[in-house]
PDB file of C-alpha atoms in Angstrom:
ATOM      1  CA  UNK A  16     -23.173  19.390  30.094  1.00  0.00           C
ATOM      2  CA  UNK A  17     -26.706  20.248  28.954  1.00  0.00           C
ATOM      3  CA  UNK A  18     -28.005  16.904  30.183  1.00  0.00           C
ATOM      4  CA  UNK A  19     -26.255  17.383  33.524  1.00  0.00           C
ATOM      5  CA  UNK A  20     -27.832  20.844  33.915  1.00  0.00           C
ATOM      6  CA  UNK A  21     -31.329  19.717  32.994  1.00  0.00           C
ATOM      7  CA  UNK A  22     -31.110  16.703  35.300  1.00  0.00           C
ATOM      8  CA  UNK A  23     -29.920  18.897  38.160  1.00  0.00           C
ATOM      9  CA  UNK A  24     -26.730  16.846  38.243  1.00  0.00           C
ATOM     10  CA  UNK A  25     -23.206  17.858  39.125  1.00  0.00           C
ATOM     11  CA  UNK A  26     -20.538  17.313  36.491  1.00  0.00           C
ATOM     12  CA  UNK A  27     -17.117  16.201  37.792  1.00  0.00           C
ATOM     13  CA  UNK A  28     -14.190  16.297  35.434  1.00  0.00           C
ATOM     14  CA  UNK A  29     -11.779  13.493  36.300  1.00  0.00           C
ATOM     15  CA  UNK A  30      -8.421  12.798  34.718  1.00  0.00           C
ATOM     16  CA  UNK A  31      -7.629   9.114  34.896  1.00  0.00           C
ATOM     17  CA  UNK A  32      -4.238   8.513  36.461  1.00  0.00           C
ATOM     18  CA  UNK A  33      -1.485   6.001  35.933  1.00  0.00           C
ATOM     19  CA  UNK A  34      -0.160   3.130  37.985  1.00  0.00           C
ATOM     20  CA  UNK A  35       2.545   4.911  39.976  1.00  0.00           C
ATOM     21  CA  UNK A  36       4.579   1.711  40.215  1.00  0.00           C
ATOM     22  CA  UNK A  37       5.382   2.323  36.513  1.00  0.00           C
ATOM     23  CA  UNK A  38       7.312   5.437  37.521  1.00  0.00           C
ATOM     24  CA  UNK A  39       8.298   4.540  41.072  1.00  0.00           C
ATOM     25  CA  UNK A  40      11.589   5.796  42.379  1.00  0.00           C
ATOM     26  CA  UNK A  41      14.160   3.241  41.453  1.00  0.00           C
ATOM     27  CA  UNK A  42      17.889   3.386  41.310  1.00  0.00           C
ATOM     28  CA  UNK A  43      18.814   4.293  37.746  1.00  0.00           C
ATOM     29  CA  UNK A  44      22.265   3.679  36.351  1.00  0.00           C
ATOM     30  CA  UNK A  45      22.233   6.571  33.888  1.00  0.00           C
ATOM     31  CA  UNK A  46      25.370   5.508  32.051  1.00  0.00           C
ATOM     32  CA  UNK A  47      24.278   1.876  31.596  1.00  0.00           C
ATOM     33  CA  UNK A  48      20.770   2.904  30.532  1.00  0.00           C
ATOM     34  CA  UNK A  49      22.141   5.429  28.055  1.00  0.00           C
ATOM     35  CA  UNK A  50      24.534   2.838  26.601  1.00  0.00           C
ATOM     36  CA  UNK A  51      21.657   0.365  26.281  1.00  0.00           C
ATOM     37  CA  UNK A  52      19.587   2.922  24.356  1.00  0.00           C
ATOM     38  CA  UNK A  53      22.378   4.133  22.096  1.00  0.00           C
ATOM     39  CA  UNK A  54      23.996   0.813  21.316  1.00  0.00           C
ATOM     40  CA  UNK A  55      26.827   1.682  18.936  1.00  0.00           C
ATOM     41  CA  UNK A  56      25.141   4.929  17.801  1.00  0.00           C
ATOM     42  CA  UNK A  57      25.164   8.401  19.277  1.00  0.00           C
ATOM     43  CA  UNK A  58      27.282  10.185  21.841  1.00  0.00           C
ATOM     44  CA  UNK A  59      26.877   9.038  25.440  1.00  0.00           C
ATOM     45  CA  UNK A  60      27.565  12.614  26.607  1.00  0.00           C
ATOM     46  CA  UNK A  61      25.064  14.327  24.277  1.00  0.00           C
ATOM     47  CA  UNK A  62      21.576  15.260  25.477  1.00  0.00           C
ATOM     48  CA  UNK A  63      18.825  12.695  24.963  1.00  0.00           C
ATOM     49  CA  UNK A  64      15.561  13.765  23.357  1.00  0.00           C
ATOM     50  CA  UNK A  65      13.001  11.004  23.778  1.00  0.00           C
ATOM     51  CA  UNK A  66       9.679  10.053  22.259  1.00  0.00           C
ATOM     52  CA  UNK A  67       7.751   6.898  23.166  1.00  0.00           C
ATOM     53  CA  UNK A  68       5.076   5.858  20.733  1.00  0.00           C
ATOM     54  CA  UNK A  69       3.978   4.333  17.474  1.00  0.00           C
ATOM     55  CA  UNK A  70       6.119   4.477  14.343  1.00  0.00           C
ATOM     56  CA  UNK A  71       3.367   5.796  12.096  1.00  0.00           C
ATOM     57  CA  UNK A  72       2.871   8.756   9.756  1.00  0.00           C
ATOM     58  CA  UNK A  73       0.284  10.484  11.931  1.00  0.00           C
ATOM     59  CA  UNK A  74       2.602  10.787  14.953  1.00  0.00           C
ATOM     60  CA  UNK A  75       4.504  13.953  13.982  1.00  0.00           C
ATOM     61  CA  UNK A  76       7.834  12.141  13.851  1.00  0.00           C
ATOM     62  CA  UNK A  77       8.973  14.297  10.918  1.00  0.00           C
ATOM     63  CA  UNK A  78       9.506  17.010  13.555  1.00  0.00           C
ATOM     64  CA  UNK A  79      12.052  14.760  15.266  1.00  0.00           C
ATOM     65  CA  UNK A  80      13.854  14.298  11.949  1.00  0.00           C
ATOM     66  CA  UNK A  81      14.093  18.087  11.523  1.00  0.00           C
ATOM     67  CA  UNK A  82      15.443  18.467  15.062  1.00  0.00           C
ATOM     68  CA  UNK A  83      18.064  15.757  14.518  1.00  0.00           C
ATOM     69  CA  UNK A  84      19.136  17.254  11.172  1.00  0.00           C
ATOM     70  CA  UNK A  85      19.455  20.681  12.764  1.00  0.00           C
ATOM     71  CA  UNK A  86      21.390  19.593  15.873  1.00  0.00           C
ATOM     72  CA  UNK A  87      23.325  16.710  14.306  1.00  0.00           C
ATOM     73  CA  UNK A  88      25.750  14.820  16.499  1.00  0.00           C
ATOM     74  CA  UNK A  89      25.169  17.256  19.358  1.00  0.00           C
ATOM     75  CA  UNK A  90      22.047  15.414  20.395  1.00  0.00           C
ATOM     76  CA  UNK A  91      20.636  11.889  20.608  1.00  0.00           C
ATOM     77  CA  UNK A  92      17.063  11.714  19.349  1.00  0.00           C
ATOM     78  CA  UNK A  93      15.564   8.402  20.418  1.00  0.00           C
ATOM     79  CA  UNK A  94      12.163   6.925  19.624  1.00  0.00           C
ATOM     80  CA  UNK A  95      11.017   3.989  21.712  1.00  0.00           C
ATOM     81  CA  UNK A  96       8.720   2.033  19.411  1.00  0.00           C
ATOM     82  CA  UNK A  97       6.723  -0.995  20.429  1.00  0.00           C
ATOM     83  CA  UNK A  98       8.283  -4.248  19.229  1.00  0.00           C
ATOM     84  CA  UNK A  99       4.818  -5.790  18.817  1.00  0.00           C
ATOM     85  CA  UNK A 100       2.838  -3.087  16.978  1.00  0.00           C
ATOM     86  CA  UNK A 101       2.803  -2.429  13.263  1.00  0.00           C
ATOM     87  CA  UNK A 102       5.035   0.307  11.917  1.00  0.00           C
ATOM     88  CA  UNK A 103       5.170   2.379   8.775  1.00  0.00           C
ATOM     89  CA  UNK A 104       8.333   1.404   6.882  1.00  0.00           C
ATOM     90  CA  UNK A 105       8.633   4.883   5.314  1.00  0.00           C
ATOM     91  CA  UNK A 106       8.620   6.439   8.789  1.00  0.00           C
ATOM     92  CA  UNK A 107      11.208   3.945  10.043  1.00  0.00           C
ATOM     93  CA  UNK A 108      13.443   4.596   7.021  1.00  0.00           C
ATOM     94  CA  UNK A 109      13.118   8.376   7.414  1.00  0.00           C
ATOM     95  CA  UNK A 110      14.052   8.209  11.094  1.00  0.00           C
ATOM     96  CA  UNK A 111      16.984   5.874  10.433  1.00  0.00           C
ATOM     97  CA  UNK A 112      18.258   7.951   7.497  1.00  0.00           C
ATOM     98  CA  UNK A 113      18.298  11.109   9.606  1.00  0.00           C
ATOM     99  CA  UNK A 114      20.169   9.525  12.504  1.00  0.00           C
ATOM    100  CA  UNK A 115      17.228   9.212  14.876  1.00  0.00           C
ATOM    101  CA  UNK A 116      17.729   6.090  16.979  1.00  0.00           C
ATOM    102  CA  UNK A 117      14.834   3.658  17.063  1.00  0.00           C
ATOM    103  CA  UNK A 118      14.833   1.435  20.134  1.00  0.00           C
ATOM    104  CA  UNK A 119      12.267  -1.307  19.695  1.00  0.00           C
ATOM    105  CA  UNK A 120      13.159  -3.898  22.272  1.00  0.00           C
ATOM    106  CA  UNK A 121      10.904  -4.637  25.216  1.00  0.00           C
ATOM    107  CA  UNK A 122      11.742  -2.460  28.237  1.00  0.00           C
ATOM    108  CA  UNK A 123      10.418  -3.687  31.564  1.00  0.00           C
ATOM    109  CA  UNK A 124      10.935  -0.413  33.414  1.00  0.00           C
ATOM    110  CA  UNK A 125      10.303   2.505  31.068  1.00  0.00           C
ATOM    111  CA  UNK A 126      10.740   4.882  33.993  1.00  0.00           C
ATOM    112  CA  UNK A 127      14.517   4.525  33.808  1.00  0.00           C
ATOM    113  CA  UNK A 128      14.368   5.584  30.156  1.00  0.00           C
ATOM    114  CA  UNK A 129      12.330   8.683  30.993  1.00  0.00           C
ATOM    115  CA  UNK A 130      14.734   9.495  33.813  1.00  0.00           C
ATOM    116  CA  UNK A 131      17.827   9.526  31.560  1.00  0.00           C
ATOM    117  CA  UNK A 132      16.115  11.683  28.939  1.00  0.00           C
ATOM    118  CA  UNK A 133      16.886  15.388  28.993  1.00  0.00           C
ATOM    119  CA  UNK A 134      13.611  16.282  27.244  1.00  0.00           C
ATOM    120  CA  UNK A 135      10.541  14.239  26.397  1.00  0.00           C
ATOM    121  CA  UNK A 136       9.013  15.177  23.042  1.00  0.00           C
ATOM    122  CA  UNK A 137       5.358  14.774  22.106  1.00  0.00           C
ATOM    123  CA  UNK A 138       5.136  16.015  18.501  1.00  0.00           C
ATOM    124  CA  UNK A 139       1.705  14.687  17.484  1.00  0.00           C
ATOM    125  CA  UNK A 140      -0.201  17.166  15.317  1.00  0.00           C
ATOM    126  CA  UNK A 141      -3.373  18.213  17.169  1.00  0.00           C
ATOM    127  CA  UNK A 142      -5.306  18.421  13.899  1.00  0.00           C
ATOM    128  CA  UNK A 143      -4.332  15.013  12.532  1.00  0.00           C
ATOM    129  CA  UNK A 144      -4.709  13.166  15.823  1.00  0.00           C
ATOM    130  CA  UNK A 145      -3.297   9.704  16.275  1.00  0.00           C
ATOM    131  CA  UNK A 146      -3.137   9.346  20.057  1.00  0.00           C
ATOM    132  CA  UNK A 147      -5.428   9.354  23.067  1.00  0.00           C
ATOM    133  CA  UNK A 148      -6.393  12.807  24.368  1.00  0.00           C
ATOM    134  CA  UNK A 149      -4.170  12.630  27.459  1.00  0.00           C
ATOM    135  CA  UNK A 150      -1.225  10.439  26.425  1.00  0.00           C
ATOM    136  CA  UNK A 151       0.233   8.163  29.072  1.00  0.00           C
ATOM    137  CA  UNK A 152       3.794   8.750  27.842  1.00  0.00           C
ATOM    138  CA  UNK A 153       3.550  12.470  28.672  1.00  0.00           C
ATOM    139  CA  UNK A 154       2.221  11.697  32.150  1.00  0.00           C
ATOM    140  CA  UNK A 155       4.984   9.150  32.740  1.00  0.00           C
ATOM    141  CA  UNK A 156       7.665  11.624  31.665  1.00  0.00           C
ATOM    142  CA  UNK A 157       6.279  14.261  34.041  1.00  0.00           C
ATOM    143  CA  UNK A 158       6.067  11.727  36.888  1.00  0.00           C
ATOM    144  CA  UNK A 159       9.759  10.967  36.312  1.00  0.00           C
ATOM    145  CA  UNK A 160      10.643  14.672  36.409  1.00  0.00           C
ATOM    146  CA  UNK A 161      11.600  14.836  32.741  1.00  0.00           C
ATOM    147  CA  UNK A 162      10.880  18.184  31.035  1.00  0.00           C
ATOM    148  CA  UNK A 163       8.332  17.900  28.219  1.00  0.00           C
ATOM    149  CA  UNK A 164       7.852  19.801  24.978  1.00  0.00           C
ATOM    150  CA  UNK A 165       4.470  19.033  23.461  1.00  0.00           C
ATOM    151  CA  UNK A 166       2.027  20.222  20.879  1.00  0.00           C
ATOM    152  CA  UNK A 167      -1.378  21.361  22.154  1.00  0.00           C
ATOM    153  CA  UNK A 168      -2.714  17.889  21.479  1.00  0.00           C
ATOM    154  CA  UNK A 169      -6.023  16.650  22.899  1.00  0.00           C
ATOM    155  CA  UNK A 170      -6.500  17.725  26.502  1.00  0.00           C
ATOM    156  CA  UNK A 171      -2.785  18.127  27.210  1.00  0.00           C
ATOM    157  CA  UNK A 172      -2.843  21.914  27.262  1.00  0.00           C
ATOM    158  CA  UNK A 173      -5.980  22.070  29.372  1.00  0.00           C
ATOM    159  CA  UNK A 174      -4.665  19.502  31.860  1.00  0.00           C
ATOM    160  CA  UNK A 175      -1.004  20.516  32.010  1.00  0.00           C
ATOM    161  CA  UNK A 176      -0.617  24.176  31.026  1.00  0.00           C
ATOM    162  CA  UNK A 177       0.235  25.111  34.618  1.00  0.00           C
ATOM    163  CA  UNK A 178       2.856  22.385  34.982  1.00  0.00           C
ATOM    164  CA  UNK A 179       6.281  24.029  35.176  1.00  0.00           C
ATOM    165  CA  UNK A 180       8.168  21.275  33.336  1.00  0.00           C
ATOM    166  CA  UNK A 181       5.805  21.192  30.348  1.00  0.00           C
ATOM    167  CA  UNK A 182       6.204  23.643  27.475  1.00  0.00           C
ATOM    168  CA  UNK A 183       3.680  23.836  24.670  1.00  0.00           C
ATOM    169  CA  UNK A 184       4.468  24.613  21.060  1.00  0.00           C
ATOM    170  CA  UNK A 185       2.257  25.689  18.231  1.00  0.00           C
ATOM    171  CA  UNK A 186       3.935  25.871  14.813  1.00  0.00           C
ATOM    172  CA  UNK A 187       7.358  26.332  16.453  1.00  0.00           C
ATOM    173  CA  UNK A 188       7.833  22.864  17.990  1.00  0.00           C
ATOM    174  CA  UNK A 189      11.264  22.292  16.435  1.00  0.00           C
ATOM    175  CA  UNK A 190      12.461  25.831  17.278  1.00  0.00           C
ATOM    176  CA  UNK A 191      11.484  25.474  20.941  1.00  0.00           C
ATOM    177  CA  UNK A 192      13.293  22.139  21.258  1.00  0.00           C
ATOM    178  CA  UNK A 193      16.433  23.444  19.520  1.00  0.00           C
ATOM    179  CA  UNK A 194      16.518  26.521  21.797  1.00  0.00           C
ATOM    180  CA  UNK A 195      16.129  24.341  24.913  1.00  0.00           C
ATOM    181  CA  UNK A 196      19.006  22.092  23.821  1.00  0.00           C
ATOM    182  CA  UNK A 197      21.263  25.057  23.000  1.00  0.00           C
ATOM    183  CA  UNK A 198      20.753  26.769  26.404  1.00  0.00           C
TER     184      UNK A 198
END
């Protein structure tokens, strides 16, 4: 900003968008998509809480474990993890042991997954980091009309605090999600 001022330049803040074809309106068979995600686990009629991202320690996934333990069979907590990226085995074991469903098969149209989710969760700790400042998964969820609960990670709060389907949590991430599910 100082350089822009001294050079008599104008600073334009631009948020890079996403390819809208990734979230284009498509016919979604909610029941078939839900069955695909759950496999032989979970309750097809229970709400779906979704996170898309890496299966690593710095991703805040322990918050999802707490949510699943608190809500039990009344909710499906699903993490879509990349089938091609490395994963932390301790994180995978913790998620599996708590009943969180890990879906790690390639999905051509992620938009149908976002559209069947009741809430998209972005639990990454703003202090630890571990993601880009304006995560694509949050933008995709919003574009699909899926409500989001997020930490104040990166530029998310600055960019999305006025978005009506996004709720931000500080230390109370799990409490906010549990209250939303129990409404």
